[in-house]
PDB file of C-alpha atoms and ligand atoms in Angstrom:
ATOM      1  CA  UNK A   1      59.595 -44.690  15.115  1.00  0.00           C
ATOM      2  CA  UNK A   2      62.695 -42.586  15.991  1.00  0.00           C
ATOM      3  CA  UNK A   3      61.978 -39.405  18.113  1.00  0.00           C
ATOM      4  CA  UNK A   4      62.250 -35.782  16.169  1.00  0.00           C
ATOM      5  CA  UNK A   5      64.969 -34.981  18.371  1.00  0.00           C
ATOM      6  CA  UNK A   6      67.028 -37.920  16.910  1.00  0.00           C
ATOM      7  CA  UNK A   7      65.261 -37.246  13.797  1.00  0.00           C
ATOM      8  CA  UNK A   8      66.956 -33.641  13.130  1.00  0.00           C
ATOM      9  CA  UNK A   9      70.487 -35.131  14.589  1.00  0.00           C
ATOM     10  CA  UNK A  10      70.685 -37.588  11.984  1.00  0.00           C
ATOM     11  CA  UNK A  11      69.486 -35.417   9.286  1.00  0.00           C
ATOM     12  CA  UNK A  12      72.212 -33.040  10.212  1.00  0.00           C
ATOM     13  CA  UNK A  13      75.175 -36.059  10.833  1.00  0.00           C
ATOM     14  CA  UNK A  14      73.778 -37.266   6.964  1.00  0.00           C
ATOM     15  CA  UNK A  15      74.393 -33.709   5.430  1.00  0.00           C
ATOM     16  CA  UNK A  16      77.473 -33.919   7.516  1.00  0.00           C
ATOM     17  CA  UNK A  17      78.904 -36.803   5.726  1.00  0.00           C
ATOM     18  CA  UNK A  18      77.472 -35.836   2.226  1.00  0.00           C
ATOM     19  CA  UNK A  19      79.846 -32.278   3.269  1.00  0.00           C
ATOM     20  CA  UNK A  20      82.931 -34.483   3.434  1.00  0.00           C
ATOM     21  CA  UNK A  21      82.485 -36.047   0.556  1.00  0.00           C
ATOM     22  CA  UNK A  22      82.280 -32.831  -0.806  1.00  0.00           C
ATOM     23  CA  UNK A  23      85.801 -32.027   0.819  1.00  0.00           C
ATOM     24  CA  UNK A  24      87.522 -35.064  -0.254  1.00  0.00           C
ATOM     25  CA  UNK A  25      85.918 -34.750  -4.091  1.00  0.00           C
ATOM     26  CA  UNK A  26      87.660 -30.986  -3.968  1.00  0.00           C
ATOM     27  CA  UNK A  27      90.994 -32.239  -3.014  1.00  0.00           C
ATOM     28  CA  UNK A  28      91.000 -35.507  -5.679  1.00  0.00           C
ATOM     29  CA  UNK A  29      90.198 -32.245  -8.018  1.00  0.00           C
ATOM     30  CA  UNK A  30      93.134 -30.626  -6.258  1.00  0.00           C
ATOM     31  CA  UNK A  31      95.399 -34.193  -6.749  1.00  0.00           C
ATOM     32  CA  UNK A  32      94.604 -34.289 -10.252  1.00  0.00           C
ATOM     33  CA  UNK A  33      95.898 -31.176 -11.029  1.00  0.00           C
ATOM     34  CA  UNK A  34      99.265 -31.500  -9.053  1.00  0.00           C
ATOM     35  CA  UNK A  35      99.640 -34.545 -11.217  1.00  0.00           C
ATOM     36  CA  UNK A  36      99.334 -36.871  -7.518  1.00  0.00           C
ATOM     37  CA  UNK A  37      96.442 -39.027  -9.391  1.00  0.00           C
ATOM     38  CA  UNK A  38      97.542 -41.860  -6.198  1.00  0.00           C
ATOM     39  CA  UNK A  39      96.491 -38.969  -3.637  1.00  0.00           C
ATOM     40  CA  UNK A  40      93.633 -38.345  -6.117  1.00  0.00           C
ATOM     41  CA  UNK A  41      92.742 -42.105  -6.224  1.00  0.00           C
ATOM     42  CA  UNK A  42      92.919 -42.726  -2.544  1.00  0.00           C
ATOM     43  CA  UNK A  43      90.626 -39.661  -1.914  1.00  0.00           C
ATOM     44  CA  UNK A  44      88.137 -40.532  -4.939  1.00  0.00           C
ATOM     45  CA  UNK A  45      87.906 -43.851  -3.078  1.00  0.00           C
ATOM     46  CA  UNK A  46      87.211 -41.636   0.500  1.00  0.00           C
ATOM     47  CA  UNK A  47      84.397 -39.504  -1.303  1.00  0.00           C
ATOM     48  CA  UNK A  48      82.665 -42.819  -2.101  1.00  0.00           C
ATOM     49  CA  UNK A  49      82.559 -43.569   1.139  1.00  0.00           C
ATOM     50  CA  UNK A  50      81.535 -40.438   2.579  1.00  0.00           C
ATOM     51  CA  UNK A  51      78.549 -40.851   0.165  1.00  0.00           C
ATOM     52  CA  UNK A  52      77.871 -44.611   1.332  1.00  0.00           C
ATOM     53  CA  UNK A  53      78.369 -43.308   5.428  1.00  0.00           C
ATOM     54  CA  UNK A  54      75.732 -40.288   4.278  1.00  0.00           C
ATOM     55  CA  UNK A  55      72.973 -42.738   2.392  1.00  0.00           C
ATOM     56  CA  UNK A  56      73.170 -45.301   5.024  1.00  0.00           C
ATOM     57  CA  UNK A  57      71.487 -43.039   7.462  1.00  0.00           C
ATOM     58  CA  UNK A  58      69.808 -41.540   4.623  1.00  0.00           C
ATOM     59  CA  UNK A  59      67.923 -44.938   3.941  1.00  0.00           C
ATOM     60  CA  UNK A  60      67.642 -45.761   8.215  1.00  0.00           C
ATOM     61  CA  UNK A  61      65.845 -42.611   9.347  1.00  0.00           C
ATOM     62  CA  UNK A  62      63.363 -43.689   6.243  1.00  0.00           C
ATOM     63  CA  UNK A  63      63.213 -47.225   7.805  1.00  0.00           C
ATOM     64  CA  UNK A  64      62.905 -45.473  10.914  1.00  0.00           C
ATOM     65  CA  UNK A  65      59.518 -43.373   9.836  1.00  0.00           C
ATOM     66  CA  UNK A  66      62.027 -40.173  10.044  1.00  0.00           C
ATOM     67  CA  UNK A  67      61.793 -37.414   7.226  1.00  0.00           C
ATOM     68  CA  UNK A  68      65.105 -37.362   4.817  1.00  0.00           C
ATOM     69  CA  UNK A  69      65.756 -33.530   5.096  1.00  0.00           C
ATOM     70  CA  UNK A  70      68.701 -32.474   2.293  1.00  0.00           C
ATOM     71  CA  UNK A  71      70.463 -29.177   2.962  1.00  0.00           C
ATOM     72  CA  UNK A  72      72.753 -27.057   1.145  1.00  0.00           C
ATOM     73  CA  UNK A  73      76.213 -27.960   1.554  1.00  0.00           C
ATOM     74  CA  UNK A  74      78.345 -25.627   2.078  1.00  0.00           C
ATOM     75  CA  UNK A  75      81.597 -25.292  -0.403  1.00  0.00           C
ATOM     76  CA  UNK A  76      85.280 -26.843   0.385  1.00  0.00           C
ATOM     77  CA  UNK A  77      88.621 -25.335   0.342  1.00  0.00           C
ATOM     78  CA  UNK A  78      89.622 -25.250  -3.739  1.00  0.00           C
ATOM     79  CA  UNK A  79      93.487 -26.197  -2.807  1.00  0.00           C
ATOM     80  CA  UNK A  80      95.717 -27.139   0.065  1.00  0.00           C
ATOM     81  CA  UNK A  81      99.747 -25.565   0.170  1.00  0.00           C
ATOM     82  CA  UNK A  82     100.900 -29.574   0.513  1.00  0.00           C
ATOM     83  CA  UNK A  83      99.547 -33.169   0.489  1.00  0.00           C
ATOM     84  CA  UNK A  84     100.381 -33.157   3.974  1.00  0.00           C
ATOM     85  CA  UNK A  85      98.375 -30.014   4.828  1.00  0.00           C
ATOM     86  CA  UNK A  86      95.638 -31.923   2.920  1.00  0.00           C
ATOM     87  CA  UNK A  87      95.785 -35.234   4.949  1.00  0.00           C
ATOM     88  CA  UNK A  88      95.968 -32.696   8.371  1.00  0.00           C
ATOM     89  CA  UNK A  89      92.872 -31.052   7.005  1.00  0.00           C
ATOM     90  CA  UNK A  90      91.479 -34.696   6.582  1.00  0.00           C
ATOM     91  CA  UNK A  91      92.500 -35.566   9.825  1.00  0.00           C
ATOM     92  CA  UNK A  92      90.847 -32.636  11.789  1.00  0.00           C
ATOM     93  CA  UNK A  93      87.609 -33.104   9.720  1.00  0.00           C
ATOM     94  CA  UNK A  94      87.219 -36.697  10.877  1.00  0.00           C
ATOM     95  CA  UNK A  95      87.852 -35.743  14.687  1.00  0.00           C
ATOM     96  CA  UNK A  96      84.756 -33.350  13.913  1.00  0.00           C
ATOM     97  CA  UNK A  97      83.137 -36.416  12.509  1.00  0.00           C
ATOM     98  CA  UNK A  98      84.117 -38.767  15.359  1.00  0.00           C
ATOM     99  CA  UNK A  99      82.748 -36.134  18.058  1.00  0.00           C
ATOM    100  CA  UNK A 100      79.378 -36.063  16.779  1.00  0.00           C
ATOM    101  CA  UNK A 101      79.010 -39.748  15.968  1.00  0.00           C
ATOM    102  CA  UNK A 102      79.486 -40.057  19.655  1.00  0.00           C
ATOM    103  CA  UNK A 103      76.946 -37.349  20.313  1.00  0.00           C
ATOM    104  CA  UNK A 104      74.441 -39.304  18.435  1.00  0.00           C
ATOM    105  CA  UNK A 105      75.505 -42.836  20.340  1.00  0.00           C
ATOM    106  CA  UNK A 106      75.514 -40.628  23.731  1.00  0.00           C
ATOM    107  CA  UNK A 107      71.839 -39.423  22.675  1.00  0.00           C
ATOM    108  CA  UNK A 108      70.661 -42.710  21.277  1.00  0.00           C
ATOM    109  CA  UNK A 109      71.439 -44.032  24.689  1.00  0.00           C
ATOM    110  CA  UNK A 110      69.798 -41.069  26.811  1.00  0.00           C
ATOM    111  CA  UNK A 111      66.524 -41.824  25.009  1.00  0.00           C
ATOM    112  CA  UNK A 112      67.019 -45.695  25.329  1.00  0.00           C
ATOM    113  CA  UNK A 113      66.682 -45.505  21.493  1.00  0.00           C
ATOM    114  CA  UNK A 114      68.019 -49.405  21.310  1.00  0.00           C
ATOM    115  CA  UNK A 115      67.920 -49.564  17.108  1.00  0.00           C
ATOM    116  CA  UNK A 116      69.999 -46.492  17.027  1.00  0.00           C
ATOM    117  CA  UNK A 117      72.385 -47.317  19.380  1.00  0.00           C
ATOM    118  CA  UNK A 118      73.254 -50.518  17.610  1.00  0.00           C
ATOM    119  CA  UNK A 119      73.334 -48.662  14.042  1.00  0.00           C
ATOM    120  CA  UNK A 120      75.214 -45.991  15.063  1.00  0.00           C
ATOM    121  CA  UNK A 121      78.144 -48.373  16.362  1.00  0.00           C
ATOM    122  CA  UNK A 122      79.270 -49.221  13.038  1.00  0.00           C
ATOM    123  CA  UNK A 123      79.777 -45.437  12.694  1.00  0.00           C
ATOM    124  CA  UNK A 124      81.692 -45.557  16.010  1.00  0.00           C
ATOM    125  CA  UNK A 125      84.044 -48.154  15.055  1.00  0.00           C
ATOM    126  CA  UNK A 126      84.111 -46.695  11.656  1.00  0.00           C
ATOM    127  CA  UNK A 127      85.971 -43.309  12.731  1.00  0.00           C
ATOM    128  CA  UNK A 128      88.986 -44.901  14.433  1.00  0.00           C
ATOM    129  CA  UNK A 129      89.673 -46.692  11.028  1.00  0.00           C
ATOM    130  CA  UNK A 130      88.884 -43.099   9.661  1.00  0.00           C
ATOM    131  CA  UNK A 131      91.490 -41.526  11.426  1.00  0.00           C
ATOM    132  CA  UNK A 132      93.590 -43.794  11.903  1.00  0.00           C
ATOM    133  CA  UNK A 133      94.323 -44.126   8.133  1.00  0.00           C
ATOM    134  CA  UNK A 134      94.728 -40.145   7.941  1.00  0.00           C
ATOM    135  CA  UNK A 135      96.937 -40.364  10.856  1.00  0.00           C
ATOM    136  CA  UNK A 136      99.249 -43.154   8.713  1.00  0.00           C
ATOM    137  CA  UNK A 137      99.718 -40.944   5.907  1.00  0.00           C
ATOM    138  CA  UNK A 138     100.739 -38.056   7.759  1.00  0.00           C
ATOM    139  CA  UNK A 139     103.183 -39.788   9.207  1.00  0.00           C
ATOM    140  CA  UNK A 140     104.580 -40.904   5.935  1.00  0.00           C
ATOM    141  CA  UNK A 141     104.346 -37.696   4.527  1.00  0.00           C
ATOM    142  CA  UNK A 142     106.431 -36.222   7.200  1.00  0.00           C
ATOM    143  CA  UNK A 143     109.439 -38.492   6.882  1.00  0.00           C
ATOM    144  CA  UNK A 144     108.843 -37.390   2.716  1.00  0.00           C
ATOM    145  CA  UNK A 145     109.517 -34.277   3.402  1.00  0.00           C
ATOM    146  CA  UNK A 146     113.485 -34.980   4.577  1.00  0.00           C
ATOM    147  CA  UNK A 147     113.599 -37.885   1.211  1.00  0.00           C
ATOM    148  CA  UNK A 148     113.635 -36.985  -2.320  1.00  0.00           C
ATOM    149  CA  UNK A 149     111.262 -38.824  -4.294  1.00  0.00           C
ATOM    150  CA  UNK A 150     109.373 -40.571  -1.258  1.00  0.00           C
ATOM    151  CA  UNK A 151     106.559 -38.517  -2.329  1.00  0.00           C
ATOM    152  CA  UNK A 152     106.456 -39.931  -5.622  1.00  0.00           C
ATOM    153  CA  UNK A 153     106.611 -43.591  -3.733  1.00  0.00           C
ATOM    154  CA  UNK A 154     103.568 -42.578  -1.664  1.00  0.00           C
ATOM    155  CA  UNK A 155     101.629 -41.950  -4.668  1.00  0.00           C
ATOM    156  CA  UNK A 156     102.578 -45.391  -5.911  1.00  0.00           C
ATOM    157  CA  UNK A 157     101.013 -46.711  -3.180  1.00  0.00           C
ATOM    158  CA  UNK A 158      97.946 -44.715  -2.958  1.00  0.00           C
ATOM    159  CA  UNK A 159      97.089 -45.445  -6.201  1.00  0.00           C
ATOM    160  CA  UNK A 160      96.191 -48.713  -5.078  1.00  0.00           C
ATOM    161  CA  UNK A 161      93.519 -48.326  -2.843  1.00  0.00           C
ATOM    162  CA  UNK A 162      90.207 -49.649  -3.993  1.00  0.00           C
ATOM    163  CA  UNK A 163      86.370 -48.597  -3.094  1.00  0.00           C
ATOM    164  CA  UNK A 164      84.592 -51.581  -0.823  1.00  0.00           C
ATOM    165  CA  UNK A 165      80.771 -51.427  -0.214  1.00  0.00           C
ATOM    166  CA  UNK A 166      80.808 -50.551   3.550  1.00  0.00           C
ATOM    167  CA  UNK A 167      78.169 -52.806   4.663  1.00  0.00           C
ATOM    168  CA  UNK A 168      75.723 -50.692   5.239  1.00  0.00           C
ATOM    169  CA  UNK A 169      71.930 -51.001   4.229  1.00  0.00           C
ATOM    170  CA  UNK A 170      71.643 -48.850   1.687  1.00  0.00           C
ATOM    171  CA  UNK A 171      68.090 -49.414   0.580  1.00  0.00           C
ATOM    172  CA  UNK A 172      68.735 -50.666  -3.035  1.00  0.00           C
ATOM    173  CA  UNK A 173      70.896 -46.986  -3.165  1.00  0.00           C
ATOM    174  CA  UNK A 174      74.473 -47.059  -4.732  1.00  0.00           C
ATOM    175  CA  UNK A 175      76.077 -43.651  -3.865  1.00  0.00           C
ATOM    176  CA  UNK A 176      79.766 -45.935  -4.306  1.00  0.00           C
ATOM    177  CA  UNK A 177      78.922 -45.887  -7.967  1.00  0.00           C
ATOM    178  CA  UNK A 178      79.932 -42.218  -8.819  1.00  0.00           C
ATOM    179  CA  UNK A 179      82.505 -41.843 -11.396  1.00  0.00           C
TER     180      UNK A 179
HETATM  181 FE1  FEO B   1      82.043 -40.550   7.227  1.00  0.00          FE
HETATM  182 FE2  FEO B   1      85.004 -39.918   7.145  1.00  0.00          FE
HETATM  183  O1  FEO B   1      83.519 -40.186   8.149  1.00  0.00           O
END
């Protein structure tokens, strides 16, 4: 059984992750008004994974005999001044994300919690693909902003991205399904 102290930080990190999907769903709202449905795509295909990252530890504290505890989210931005001051926002959020997965590994490991420390390291490895692939795209955009119509070509390729079940237990839960 996992101790209330890890209980509450995993409650927390799962509203956490259910709040950025919440940011990422605002901006592919965002995207599909500026007409960027590739930036809209890619982050449509990030909100489903913020979902999945949120019900994993949803369904592992219940595994765990921990109590799910939902809380209310609070609301995102409505609009960014720039794709690229939407992928920085992205980028900061997951460096938020990435400090307090490695609070939980750092607390899993205090308590010698052995079944959190090895579900939490998926998370771990998880957030340097995370930012990493924020990182990218700011990069691209900021050679787009010197090239005329290298935005458009970015869009192109966002468009592409597709959603992949991260495998994650999920506990017969599909969060990835939203529309
Ligand atoms: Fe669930 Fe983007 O970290």
């Amino acid at each position: 059984m996992i101790s209330k102290k890890l209980e509450k930080v995993l409650n927390d990190q799962l509203n956490f992750e259910y709040y950025s999907a919440y940011i990422y769903f605002s901006m592919v709202a965002h995207f599909k008004s500026e007409g960027l449905m590739g930036f809209a795509n890619w982050m449509h295909v990030q909100t489903q994974e913020e979902l999945c990252h949120g019900t994993g530890m949803y369904n592992y504290l219940i595994q765990r005999g921990g109590k799910v505890a939902l809380h209310q989210i609070p609301a995102p931005p409505l609009s960014w001044k720039s794709p690229l001051a939407a992928f920085q926002n992205a980028y900061e959020h997951e460096c938020i994300v990435t400090k307090r997965i490695h609070n939980i590994a750092a607390m899993a490991a205090d308590e010698k919690d052995f079944a959190l420390s090895n579900f939490i390291q998926w998370y771990v490895s998880e957030q340097v693909e995370e930012e990493a692939n924020a990182l990218e795209i700011i990069g691209q955009l900021k050679m787009a902003e010197k090239a005329s119509g290298a935005l458009f070509m970015i869009d192109k390729d966002l468009a592409v991205r597709a959603f992949v079940m991260p495998p994650i237990p999920m506990g017969g839960l599909t969060p990835g399904a939203v529309a």
